[in-house]
PDB file of C-alpha atoms and ligand atoms in Angstrom:
ATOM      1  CA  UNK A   1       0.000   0.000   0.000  1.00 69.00           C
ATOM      2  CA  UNK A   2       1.671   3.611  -0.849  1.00 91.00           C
ATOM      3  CA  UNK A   3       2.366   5.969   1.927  1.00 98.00           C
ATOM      4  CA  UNK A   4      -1.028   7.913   3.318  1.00 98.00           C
ATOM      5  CA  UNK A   5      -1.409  10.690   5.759  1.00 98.00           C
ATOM      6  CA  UNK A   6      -4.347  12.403   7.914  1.00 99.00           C
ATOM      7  CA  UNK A   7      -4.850  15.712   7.695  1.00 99.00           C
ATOM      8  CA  UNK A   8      -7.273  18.373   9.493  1.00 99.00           C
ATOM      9  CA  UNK A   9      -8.174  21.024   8.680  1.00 98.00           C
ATOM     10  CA  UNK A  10      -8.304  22.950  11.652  1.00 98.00           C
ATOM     11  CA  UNK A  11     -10.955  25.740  13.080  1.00 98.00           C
ATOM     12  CA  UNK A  12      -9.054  28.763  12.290  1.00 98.00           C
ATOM     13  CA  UNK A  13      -8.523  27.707   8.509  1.00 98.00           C
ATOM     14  CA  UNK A  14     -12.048  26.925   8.587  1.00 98.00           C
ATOM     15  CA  UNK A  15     -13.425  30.297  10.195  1.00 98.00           C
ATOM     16  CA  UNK A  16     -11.059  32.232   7.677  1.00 98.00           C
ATOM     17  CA  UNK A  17     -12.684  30.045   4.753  1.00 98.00           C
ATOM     18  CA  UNK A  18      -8.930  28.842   3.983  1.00 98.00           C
ATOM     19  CA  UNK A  19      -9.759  25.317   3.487  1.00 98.00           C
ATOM     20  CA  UNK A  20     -10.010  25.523  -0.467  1.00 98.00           C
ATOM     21  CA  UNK A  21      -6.520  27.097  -0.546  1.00 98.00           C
ATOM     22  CA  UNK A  22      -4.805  24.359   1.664  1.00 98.00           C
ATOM     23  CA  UNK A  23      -6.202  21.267  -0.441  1.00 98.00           C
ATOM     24  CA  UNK A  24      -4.695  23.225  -3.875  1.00 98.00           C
ATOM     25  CA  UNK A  25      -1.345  23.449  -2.417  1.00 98.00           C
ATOM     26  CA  UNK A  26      -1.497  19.702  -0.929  1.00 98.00           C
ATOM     27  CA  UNK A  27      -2.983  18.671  -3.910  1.00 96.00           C
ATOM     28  CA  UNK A  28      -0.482  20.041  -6.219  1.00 97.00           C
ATOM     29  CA  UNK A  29       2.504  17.650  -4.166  1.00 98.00           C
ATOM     30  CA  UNK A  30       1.057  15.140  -6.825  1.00 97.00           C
ATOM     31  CA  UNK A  31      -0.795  13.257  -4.104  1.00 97.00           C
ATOM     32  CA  UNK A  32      -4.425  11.862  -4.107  1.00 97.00           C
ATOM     33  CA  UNK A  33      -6.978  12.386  -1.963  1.00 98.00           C
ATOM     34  CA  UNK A  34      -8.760   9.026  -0.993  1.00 98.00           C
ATOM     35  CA  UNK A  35     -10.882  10.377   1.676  1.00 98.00           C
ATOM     36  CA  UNK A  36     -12.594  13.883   2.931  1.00 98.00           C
ATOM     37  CA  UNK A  37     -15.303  14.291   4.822  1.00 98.00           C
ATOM     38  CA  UNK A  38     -16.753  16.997   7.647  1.00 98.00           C
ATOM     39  CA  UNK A  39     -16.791  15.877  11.128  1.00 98.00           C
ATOM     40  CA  UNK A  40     -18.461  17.002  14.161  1.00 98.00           C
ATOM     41  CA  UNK A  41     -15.749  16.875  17.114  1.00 98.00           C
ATOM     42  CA  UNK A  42     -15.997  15.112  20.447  1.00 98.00           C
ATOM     43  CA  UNK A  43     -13.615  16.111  23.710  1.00 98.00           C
ATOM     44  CA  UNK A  44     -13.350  12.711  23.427  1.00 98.00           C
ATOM     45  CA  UNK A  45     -11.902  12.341  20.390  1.00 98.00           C
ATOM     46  CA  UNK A  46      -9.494  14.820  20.265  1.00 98.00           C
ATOM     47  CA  UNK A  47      -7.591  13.582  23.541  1.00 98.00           C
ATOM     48  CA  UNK A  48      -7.328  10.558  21.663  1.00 98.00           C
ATOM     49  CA  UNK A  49      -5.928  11.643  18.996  1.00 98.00           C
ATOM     50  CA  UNK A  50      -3.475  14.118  20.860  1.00 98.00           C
ATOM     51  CA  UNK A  51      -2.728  11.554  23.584  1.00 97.00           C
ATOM     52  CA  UNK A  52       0.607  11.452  22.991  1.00 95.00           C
ATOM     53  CA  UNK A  53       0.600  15.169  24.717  1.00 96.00           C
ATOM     54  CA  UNK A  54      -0.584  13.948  28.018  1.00 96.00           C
ATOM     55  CA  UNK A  55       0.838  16.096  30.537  1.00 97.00           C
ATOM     56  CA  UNK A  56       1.703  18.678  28.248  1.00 97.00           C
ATOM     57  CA  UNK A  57       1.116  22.424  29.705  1.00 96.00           C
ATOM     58  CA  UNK A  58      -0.698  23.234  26.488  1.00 96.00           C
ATOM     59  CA  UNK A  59      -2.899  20.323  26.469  1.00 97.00           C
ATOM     60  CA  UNK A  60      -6.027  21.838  27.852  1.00 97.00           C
ATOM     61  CA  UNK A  61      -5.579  25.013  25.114  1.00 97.00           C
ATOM     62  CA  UNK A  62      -5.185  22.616  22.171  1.00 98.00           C
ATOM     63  CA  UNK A  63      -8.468  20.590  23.179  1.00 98.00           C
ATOM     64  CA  UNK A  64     -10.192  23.935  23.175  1.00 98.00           C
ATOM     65  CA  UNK A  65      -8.732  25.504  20.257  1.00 98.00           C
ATOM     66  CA  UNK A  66      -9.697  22.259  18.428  1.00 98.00           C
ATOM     67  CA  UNK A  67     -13.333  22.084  19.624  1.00 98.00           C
ATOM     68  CA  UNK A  68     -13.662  25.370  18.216  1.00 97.00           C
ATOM     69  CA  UNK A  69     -14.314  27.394  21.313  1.00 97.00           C
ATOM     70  CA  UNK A  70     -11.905  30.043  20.125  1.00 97.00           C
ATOM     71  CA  UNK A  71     -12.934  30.763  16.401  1.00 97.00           C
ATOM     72  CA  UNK A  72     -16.373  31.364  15.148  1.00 94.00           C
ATOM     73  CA  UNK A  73     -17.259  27.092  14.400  1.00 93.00           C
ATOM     74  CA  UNK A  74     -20.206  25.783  14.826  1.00 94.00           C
ATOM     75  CA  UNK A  75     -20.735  22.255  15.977  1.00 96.00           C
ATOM     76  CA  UNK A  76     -17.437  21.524  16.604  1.00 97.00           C
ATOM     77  CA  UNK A  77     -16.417  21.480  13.087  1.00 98.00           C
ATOM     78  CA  UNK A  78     -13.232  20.054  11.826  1.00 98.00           C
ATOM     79  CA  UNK A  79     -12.727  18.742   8.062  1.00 98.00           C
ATOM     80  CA  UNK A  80     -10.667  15.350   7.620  1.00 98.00           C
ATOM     81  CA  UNK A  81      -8.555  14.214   4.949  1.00 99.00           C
ATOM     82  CA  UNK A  82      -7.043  11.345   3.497  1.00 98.00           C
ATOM     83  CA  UNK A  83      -3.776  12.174   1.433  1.00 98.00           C
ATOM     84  CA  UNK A  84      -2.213   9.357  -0.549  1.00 98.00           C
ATOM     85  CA  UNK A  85       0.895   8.867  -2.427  1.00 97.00           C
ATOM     86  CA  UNK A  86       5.011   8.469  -2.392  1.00 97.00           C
ATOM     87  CA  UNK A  87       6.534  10.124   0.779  1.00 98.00           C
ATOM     88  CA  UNK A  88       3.067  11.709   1.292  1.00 98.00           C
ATOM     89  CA  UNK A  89       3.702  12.598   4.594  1.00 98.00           C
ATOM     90  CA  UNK A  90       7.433  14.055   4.517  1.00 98.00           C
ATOM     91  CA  UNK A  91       5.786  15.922   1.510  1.00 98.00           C
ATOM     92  CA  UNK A  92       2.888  17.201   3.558  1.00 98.00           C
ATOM     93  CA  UNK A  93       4.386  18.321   6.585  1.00 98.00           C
ATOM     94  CA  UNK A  94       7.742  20.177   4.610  1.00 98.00           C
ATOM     95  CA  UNK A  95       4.442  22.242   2.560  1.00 98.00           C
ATOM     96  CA  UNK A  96       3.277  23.143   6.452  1.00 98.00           C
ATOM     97  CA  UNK A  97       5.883  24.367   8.230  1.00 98.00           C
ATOM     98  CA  UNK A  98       7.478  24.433  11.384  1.00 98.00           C
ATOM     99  CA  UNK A  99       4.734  23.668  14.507  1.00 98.00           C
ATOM    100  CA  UNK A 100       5.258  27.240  15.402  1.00 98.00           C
ATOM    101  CA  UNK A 101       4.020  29.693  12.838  1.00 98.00           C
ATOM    102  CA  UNK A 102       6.618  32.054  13.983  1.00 98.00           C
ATOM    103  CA  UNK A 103       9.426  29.646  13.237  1.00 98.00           C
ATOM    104  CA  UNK A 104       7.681  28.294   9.623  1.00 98.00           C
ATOM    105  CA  UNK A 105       8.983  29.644   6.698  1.00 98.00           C
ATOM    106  CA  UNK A 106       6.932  32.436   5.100  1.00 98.00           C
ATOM    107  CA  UNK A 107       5.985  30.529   2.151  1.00 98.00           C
ATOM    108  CA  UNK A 108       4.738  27.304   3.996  1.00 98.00           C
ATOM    109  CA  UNK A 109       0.871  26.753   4.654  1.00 98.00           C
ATOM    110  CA  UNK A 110       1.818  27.325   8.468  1.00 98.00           C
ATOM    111  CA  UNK A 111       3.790  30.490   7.507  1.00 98.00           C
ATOM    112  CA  UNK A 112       1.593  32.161   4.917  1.00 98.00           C
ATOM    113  CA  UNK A 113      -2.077  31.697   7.028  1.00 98.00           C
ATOM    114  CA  UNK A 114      -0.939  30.751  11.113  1.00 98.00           C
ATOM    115  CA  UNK A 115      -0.448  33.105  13.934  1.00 98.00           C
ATOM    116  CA  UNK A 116       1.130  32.357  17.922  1.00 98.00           C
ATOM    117  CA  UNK A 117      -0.941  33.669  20.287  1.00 97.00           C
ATOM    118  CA  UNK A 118       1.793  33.704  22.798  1.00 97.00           C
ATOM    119  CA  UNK A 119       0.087  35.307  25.849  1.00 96.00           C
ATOM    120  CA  UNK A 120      -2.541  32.694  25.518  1.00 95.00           C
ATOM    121  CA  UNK A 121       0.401  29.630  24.286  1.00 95.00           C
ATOM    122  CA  UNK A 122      -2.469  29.108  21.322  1.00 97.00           C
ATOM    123  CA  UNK A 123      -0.954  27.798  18.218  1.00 98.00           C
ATOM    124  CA  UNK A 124      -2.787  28.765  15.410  1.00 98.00           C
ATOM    125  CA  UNK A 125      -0.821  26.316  13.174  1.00 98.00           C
ATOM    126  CA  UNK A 126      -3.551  25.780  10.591  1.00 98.00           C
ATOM    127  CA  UNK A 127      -3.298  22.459  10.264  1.00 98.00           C
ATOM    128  CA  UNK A 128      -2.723  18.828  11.395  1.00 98.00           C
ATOM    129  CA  UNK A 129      -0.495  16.439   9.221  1.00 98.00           C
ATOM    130  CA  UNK A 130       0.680  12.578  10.411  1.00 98.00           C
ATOM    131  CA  UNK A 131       3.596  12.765  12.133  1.00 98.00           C
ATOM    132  CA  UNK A 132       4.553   9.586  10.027  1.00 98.00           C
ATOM    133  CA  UNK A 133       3.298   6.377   8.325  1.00 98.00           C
ATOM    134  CA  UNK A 134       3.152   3.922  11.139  1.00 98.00           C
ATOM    135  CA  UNK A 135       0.958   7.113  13.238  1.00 98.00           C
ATOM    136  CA  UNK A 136      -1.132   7.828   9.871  1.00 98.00           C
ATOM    137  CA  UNK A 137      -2.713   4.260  10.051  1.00 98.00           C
ATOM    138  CA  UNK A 138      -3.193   5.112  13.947  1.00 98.00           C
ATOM    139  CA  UNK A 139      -5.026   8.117  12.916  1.00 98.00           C
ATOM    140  CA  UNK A 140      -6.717   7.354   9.726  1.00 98.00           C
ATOM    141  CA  UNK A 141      -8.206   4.335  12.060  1.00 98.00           C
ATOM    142  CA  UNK A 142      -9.575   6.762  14.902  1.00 98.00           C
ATOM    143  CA  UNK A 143     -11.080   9.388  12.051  1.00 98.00           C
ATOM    144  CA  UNK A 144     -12.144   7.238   9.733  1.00 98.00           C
ATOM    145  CA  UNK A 145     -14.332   3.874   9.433  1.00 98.00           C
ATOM    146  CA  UNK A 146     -12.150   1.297   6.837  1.00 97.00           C
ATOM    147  CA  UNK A 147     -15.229   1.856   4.098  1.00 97.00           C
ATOM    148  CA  UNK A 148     -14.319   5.459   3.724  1.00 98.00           C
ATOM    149  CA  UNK A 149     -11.110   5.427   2.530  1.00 98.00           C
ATOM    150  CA  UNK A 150     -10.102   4.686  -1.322  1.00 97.00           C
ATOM    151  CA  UNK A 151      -7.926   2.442  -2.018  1.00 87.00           C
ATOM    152  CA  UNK A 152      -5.995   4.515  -4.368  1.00 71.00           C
TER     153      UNK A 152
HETATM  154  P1  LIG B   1       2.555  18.968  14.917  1.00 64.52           P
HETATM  155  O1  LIG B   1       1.081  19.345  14.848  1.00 64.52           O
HETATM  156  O2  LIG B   1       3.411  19.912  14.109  1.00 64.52           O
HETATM  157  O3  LIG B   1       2.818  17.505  14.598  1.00 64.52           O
HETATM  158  P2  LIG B   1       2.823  18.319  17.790  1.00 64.52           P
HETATM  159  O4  LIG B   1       2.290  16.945  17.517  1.00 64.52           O
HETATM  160  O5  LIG B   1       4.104  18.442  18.563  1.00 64.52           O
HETATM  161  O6  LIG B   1       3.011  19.180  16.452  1.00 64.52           O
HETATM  162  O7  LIG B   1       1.727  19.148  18.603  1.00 64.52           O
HETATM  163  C1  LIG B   1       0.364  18.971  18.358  1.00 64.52           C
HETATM  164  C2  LIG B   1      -0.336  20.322  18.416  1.00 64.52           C
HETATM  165  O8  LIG B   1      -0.234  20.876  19.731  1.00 64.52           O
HETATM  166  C3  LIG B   1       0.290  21.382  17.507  1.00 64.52           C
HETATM  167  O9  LIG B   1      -0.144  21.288  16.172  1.00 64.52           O
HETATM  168  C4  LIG B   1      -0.171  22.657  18.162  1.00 64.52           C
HETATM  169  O10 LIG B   1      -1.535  22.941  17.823  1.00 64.52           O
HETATM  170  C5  LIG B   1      -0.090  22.294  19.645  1.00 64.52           C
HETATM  171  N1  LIG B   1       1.211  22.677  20.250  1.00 64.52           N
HETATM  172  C6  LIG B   1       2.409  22.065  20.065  1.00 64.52           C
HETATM  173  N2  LIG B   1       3.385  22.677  20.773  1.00 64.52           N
HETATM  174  C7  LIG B   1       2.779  23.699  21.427  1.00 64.52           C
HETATM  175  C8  LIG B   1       3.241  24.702  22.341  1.00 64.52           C
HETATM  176  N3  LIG B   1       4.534  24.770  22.734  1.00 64.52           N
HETATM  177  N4  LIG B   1       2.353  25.600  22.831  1.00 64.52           N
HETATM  178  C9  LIG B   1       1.049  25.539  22.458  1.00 64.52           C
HETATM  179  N5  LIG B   1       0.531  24.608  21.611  1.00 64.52           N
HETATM  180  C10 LIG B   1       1.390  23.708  21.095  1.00 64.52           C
END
């Protein structure tokens, strides 16, 4: 099976209608998409999915900022993606950036549309990409029920 990757589009792109703009420029890596669909988040959900920041300091801020309680998102709105293709995720995560907006260059997806809200420690980073394969099929198992994903 070739290489896939999760992706998220996260509430900030979503509230500044930036969603369009990030698929063109992950598209254009020469990947496929194989599955996209809208999902209504659960608390319970996203601490699975970020468990590997238990007893991080910013935990509690990145549950929040996902659920949408800091951008104008209703029902907990996040959009997930499939991505497909050779090194798909090395490919996605050099087009985002650094974590940090501040520290991704200016012409990444991070860079050109995130923002560090540092008196709050709120990363508005955009977007979430696999860190790699083996924690893709992790993730694309949590999001996403086997049916819904392409075999492409
Ligand atoms: P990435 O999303 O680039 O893979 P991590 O898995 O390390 O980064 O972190 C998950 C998410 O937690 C980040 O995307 C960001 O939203 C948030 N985060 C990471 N580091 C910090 C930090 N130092 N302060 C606030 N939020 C952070």
């Amino acid at each position: 099976m070739k290489e896939r990757c999760l992706v998220l589009i996260k509430p900030d792109t979503l509230e500044k209608r930036l969603t369009g703009a990030v698929v063109d420029r992950l598209e254009r890596l020469g990947l496929d998409i194989v599955a996209a669909k809208a999902v209504s988040l659960t608390e319970e959900l996203v601490r699975q999915h970020y468990a590997h920041l238990a007893g991080k300091p910013f935990l509690e801020g990145v549950i929040r900022y996902m659920m949408g309680d800091y951008n104008h998102i209703s029902n907990h709105k996040i959009i997930a993606f499939v991505f497909q293709g050779k090194d798909c995720v090395a490919k996605i995560r050099t087009e985002l950036g650094a974590t940090n907006p501040d520290n991704a260059a200016p012409y990444t997806i991070r860079g050109s549309f995130g923002k560090f809200d540092k008196a709050a420690d709120i990363v508005y980073n955009c977007v979430h990409a696999s860190d790699n394969a083996q924690d893709a099929e992790r993730e694309i198992a949590l999001w996403f029920k086997p049916e819904e994903v392409l075999d492409a």
